[in-house]
Amino acid sequence: MIYRLLADAVLLLHLGFIVFALLGGLLVCRRRGWLWWHLPAAAWAMAIELSGGICPLTPLENRLRALGGAAGYPGGFVEHYLLALIYPEALTRALQLVLAGLVLAVNLAVYGYVIRRWRRGQPPGG
């Protein structure tokens, strides 16, 4: 039971990281300090996708599930609703490149907005 809970926690952490890497630049609009957390996260997400690698959270989650006796991802809210989002079956190299481009495009747009605000002297969140 504990391993399944830990695996679910890793899955939720993974989803949170993905959302943060994609949209965390919006937090920079509120507080500049988020910049130092978000830029490395976005860079990591793009590097993983561009390299064709996998995030270390994936094998960690799978190991925890195996320790808990699970053979896959049957049942449960987390597995049913979030797994397909994080681990799509059709994940190909081409799709990984598209995802990396999406992370880059969203963040370029957000940071373009942030930089324009800062140049106008508007404080974060203002």
PDB file of C-alpha atoms in Angstrom:
ATOM      1  CA  MET A   1       0.000   0.000   0.000  1.00  0.00           C
ATOM      2  CA  ILE A   2       2.764   2.470   0.923  1.00  0.00           C
ATOM      3  CA  TYR A   3       4.596   1.884  -2.374  1.00  0.00           C
ATOM      4  CA  ARG A   4       1.451   2.611  -4.351  1.00  0.00           C
ATOM      5  CA  LEU A   5       0.949   5.844  -2.421  1.00  0.00           C
ATOM      6  CA  LEU A   6       4.570   6.812  -3.017  1.00  0.00           C
ATOM      7  CA  ALA A   7       4.236   5.984  -6.734  1.00  0.00           C
ATOM      8  CA  ASP A   8       1.080   8.116  -6.923  1.00  0.00           C
ATOM      9  CA  ALA A   9       2.915  10.953  -5.178  1.00  0.00           C
ATOM     10  CA  VAL A  10       5.753  10.715  -7.719  1.00  0.00           C
ATOM     11  CA  LEU A  11       3.196  10.751 -10.534  1.00  0.00           C
ATOM     12  CA  LEU A  12       1.577  13.898  -9.128  1.00  0.00           C
ATOM     13  CA  LEU A  13       5.003  15.498  -8.674  1.00  0.00           C
ATOM     14  CA  HIS A  14       5.781  14.640 -12.297  1.00  0.00           C
ATOM     15  CA  LEU A  15       2.553  16.229 -13.494  1.00  0.00           C
ATOM     16  CA  GLY A  16       3.223  19.299 -11.376  1.00  0.00           C
ATOM     17  CA  PHE A  17       6.698  19.619 -12.836  1.00  0.00           C
ATOM     18  CA  ILE A  18       5.316  19.381 -16.384  1.00  0.00           C
ATOM     19  CA  VAL A  19       2.746  22.104 -15.703  1.00  0.00           C
ATOM     20  CA  PHE A  20       5.386  24.263 -13.998  1.00  0.00           C
ATOM     21  CA  ALA A  21       7.858  23.832 -16.881  1.00  0.00           C
ATOM     22  CA  LEU A  22       5.178  24.781 -19.379  1.00  0.00           C
ATOM     23  CA  LEU A  23       3.379  27.594 -17.551  1.00  0.00           C
ATOM     24  CA  GLY A  24       5.647  28.565 -14.647  1.00  0.00           C
ATOM     25  CA  GLY A  25       6.746  31.678 -16.478  1.00  0.00           C
ATOM     26  CA  LEU A  26       3.364  33.126 -15.546  1.00  0.00           C
ATOM     27  CA  LEU A  27       4.499  33.069 -11.912  1.00  0.00           C
ATOM     28  CA  VAL A  28       7.382  35.310 -12.921  1.00  0.00           C
ATOM     29  CA  CYS A  29       4.764  37.922 -13.813  1.00  0.00           C
ATOM     30  CA  ARG A  30       3.819  37.951 -10.142  1.00  0.00           C
ATOM     31  CA  ARG A  31       7.259  37.576  -8.525  1.00  0.00           C
ATOM     32  CA  ARG A  32      10.649  37.815 -10.171  1.00  0.00           C
ATOM     33  CA  GLY A  33      12.107  35.247  -7.787  1.00  0.00           C
ATOM     34  CA  TRP A  34      10.271  32.459  -9.642  1.00  0.00           C
ATOM     35  CA  LEU A  35      12.602  33.105 -12.577  1.00  0.00           C
ATOM     36  CA  TRP A  36      15.421  31.208 -10.852  1.00  0.00           C
ATOM     37  CA  TRP A  37      13.210  28.157 -10.351  1.00  0.00           C
ATOM     38  CA  HIS A  38      11.378  28.227 -13.639  1.00  0.00           C
ATOM     39  CA  LEU A  39      14.190  28.696 -16.159  1.00  0.00           C
ATOM     40  CA  PRO A  40      16.069  25.543 -15.070  1.00  0.00           C
ATOM     41  CA  ALA A  41      12.799  23.573 -15.031  1.00  0.00           C
ATOM     42  CA  ALA A  42      11.873  24.695 -18.551  1.00  0.00           C
ATOM     43  CA  ALA A  43      15.421  24.005 -19.763  1.00  0.00           C
ATOM     44  CA  TRP A  44      15.318  20.507 -18.250  1.00  0.00           C
ATOM     45  CA  ALA A  45      11.941  19.756 -19.854  1.00  0.00           C
ATOM     46  CA  MET A  46      13.190  20.884 -23.259  1.00  0.00           C
ATOM     47  CA  ALA A  47      16.455  18.942 -22.861  1.00  0.00           C
ATOM     48  CA  ILE A  48      14.627  15.723 -21.970  1.00  0.00           C
ATOM     49  CA  GLU A  49      12.309  16.054 -24.963  1.00  0.00           C
ATOM     50  CA  LEU A  50      15.041  17.078 -27.409  1.00  0.00           C
ATOM     51  CA  SER A  51      17.379  14.302 -26.287  1.00  0.00           C
ATOM     52  CA  GLY A  52      14.675  11.652 -26.524  1.00  0.00           C
ATOM     53  CA  GLY A  53      15.376  10.738 -22.917  1.00  0.00           C
ATOM     54  CA  ILE A  54      13.018  10.100 -20.061  1.00  0.00           C
ATOM     55  CA  CYS A  55      12.663  11.987 -16.831  1.00  0.00           C
ATOM     56  CA  PRO A  56      14.198  10.183 -13.829  1.00  0.00           C
ATOM     57  CA  LEU A  57      10.816  10.363 -12.129  1.00  0.00           C
ATOM     58  CA  THR A  58       9.454   7.786 -14.590  1.00  0.00           C
ATOM     59  CA  PRO A  59      11.716   4.878 -13.557  1.00  0.00           C
ATOM     60  CA  LEU A  60      11.324   5.893  -9.907  1.00  0.00           C
ATOM     61  CA  GLU A  61       7.552   5.666 -10.171  1.00  0.00           C
ATOM     62  CA  ASN A  62       7.735   2.347 -12.033  1.00  0.00           C
ATOM     63  CA  ARG A  63      10.109   0.927  -9.418  1.00  0.00           C
ATOM     64  CA  LEU A  64       7.778   1.967  -6.603  1.00  0.00           C
ATOM     65  CA  ARG A  65       4.842   0.368  -8.403  1.00  0.00           C
ATOM     66  CA  ALA A  66       6.815  -2.848  -8.875  1.00  0.00           C
ATOM     67  CA  LEU A  67       7.757  -2.853  -5.170  1.00  0.00           C
ATOM     68  CA  GLY A  68       4.075  -2.480  -4.402  1.00  0.00           C
ATOM     69  CA  GLY A  69       3.265  -5.506  -6.531  1.00  0.00           C
ATOM     70  CA  ALA A  70       1.612  -3.606  -9.371  1.00  0.00           C
ATOM     71  CA  ALA A  71       2.180  -4.882 -12.891  1.00  0.00           C
ATOM     72  CA  GLY A  72       0.876  -1.773 -14.565  1.00  0.00           C
ATOM     73  CA  TYR A  73      -1.456   1.105 -13.980  1.00  0.00           C
ATOM     74  CA  PRO A  74      -4.904  -0.437 -13.505  1.00  0.00           C
ATOM     75  CA  GLY A  75      -7.480   1.238 -11.291  1.00  0.00           C
ATOM     76  CA  GLY A  76      -7.375   4.333  -9.182  1.00  0.00           C
ATOM     77  CA  PHE A  77      -8.106   7.973  -9.922  1.00  0.00           C
ATOM     78  CA  VAL A  78      -4.514   9.010 -10.424  1.00  0.00           C
ATOM     79  CA  GLU A  79      -3.768   6.212 -12.854  1.00  0.00           C
ATOM     80  CA  HIS A  80      -6.995   6.582 -14.799  1.00  0.00           C
ATOM     81  CA  TYR A  81      -6.898  10.346 -15.295  1.00  0.00           C
ATOM     82  CA  LEU A  82      -3.242  11.323 -15.254  1.00  0.00           C
ATOM     83  CA  LEU A  83      -1.186   8.509 -16.731  1.00  0.00           C
ATOM     84  CA  ALA A  84      -2.258   9.026 -20.345  1.00  0.00           C
ATOM     85  CA  LEU A  85      -1.430  12.718 -20.005  1.00  0.00           C
ATOM     86  CA  ILE A  86       2.093  12.109 -18.700  1.00  0.00           C
ATOM     87  CA  TYR A  87       2.868   8.880 -20.588  1.00  0.00           C
ATOM     88  CA  PRO A  88       0.966   9.000 -23.890  1.00  0.00           C
ATOM     89  CA  GLU A  89       0.978   5.690 -25.790  1.00  0.00           C
ATOM     90  CA  ALA A  90       1.718   7.456 -29.057  1.00  0.00           C
ATOM     91  CA  LEU A  91       4.843   9.204 -27.758  1.00  0.00           C
ATOM     92  CA  THR A  92       7.186   9.228 -30.726  1.00  0.00           C
ATOM     93  CA  ARG A  93      10.391  11.109 -31.415  1.00  0.00           C
ATOM     94  CA  ALA A  94       8.465  13.544 -33.624  1.00  0.00           C
ATOM     95  CA  LEU A  95       5.947  14.174 -30.843  1.00  0.00           C
ATOM     96  CA  GLN A  96       8.784  14.740 -28.365  1.00  0.00           C
ATOM     97  CA  LEU A  97      10.180  17.430 -30.680  1.00  0.00           C
ATOM     98  CA  VAL A  98       6.746  19.041 -30.931  1.00  0.00           C
ATOM     99  CA  LEU A  99       6.435  19.013 -27.125  1.00  0.00           C
ATOM    100  CA  ALA A 100       9.864  20.611 -26.742  1.00  0.00           C
ATOM    101  CA  GLY A 101       8.825  23.273 -29.267  1.00  0.00           C
ATOM    102  CA  LEU A 102       5.605  23.863 -27.340  1.00  0.00           C
ATOM    103  CA  VAL A 103       7.505  24.389 -24.074  1.00  0.00           C
ATOM    104  CA  LEU A 104       9.858  26.786 -25.860  1.00  0.00           C
ATOM    105  CA  ALA A 105       7.074  28.721 -27.647  1.00  0.00           C
ATOM    106  CA  VAL A 106       4.917  29.160 -24.548  1.00  0.00           C
ATOM    107  CA  ASN A 107       7.866  30.295 -22.479  1.00  0.00           C
ATOM    108  CA  LEU A 108       9.178  32.684 -25.145  1.00  0.00           C
ATOM    109  CA  ALA A 109       5.736  34.296 -25.271  1.00  0.00           C
ATOM    110  CA  VAL A 110       5.456  34.557 -21.481  1.00  0.00           C
ATOM    111  CA  TYR A 111       8.982  35.875 -21.003  1.00  0.00           C
ATOM    112  CA  GLY A 112       8.502  38.333 -23.860  1.00  0.00           C
ATOM    113  CA  TYR A 113       5.512  39.682 -21.940  1.00  0.00           C
ATOM    114  CA  VAL A 114       7.472  39.740 -18.662  1.00  0.00           C
ATOM    115  CA  ILE A 115      10.416  41.583 -20.208  1.00  0.00           C
ATOM    116  CA  ARG A 116       8.123  44.178 -21.810  1.00  0.00           C
ATOM    117  CA  ARG A 117       6.485  44.808 -18.416  1.00  0.00           C
ATOM    118  CA  TRP A 118       9.852  45.135 -16.685  1.00  0.00           C
ATOM    119  CA  ARG A 119      11.111  47.570 -19.328  1.00  0.00           C
ATOM    120  CA  ARG A 120       8.036  49.729 -18.777  1.00  0.00           C
ATOM    121  CA  GLY A 121       8.842  49.746 -15.080  1.00  0.00           C
ATOM    122  CA  GLN A 122       5.773  47.782 -14.066  1.00  0.00           C
ATOM    123  CA  PRO A 123       6.494  45.745 -10.946  1.00  0.00           C
ATOM    124  CA  PRO A 124       5.699  42.026 -10.835  1.00  0.00           C
ATOM    125  CA  GLY A 125       2.057  41.537 -10.060  1.00  0.00           C
ATOM    126  CA  GLY A 126       1.325  45.181 -10.737  1.00  0.00           C
TER     127      GLY A 126
END
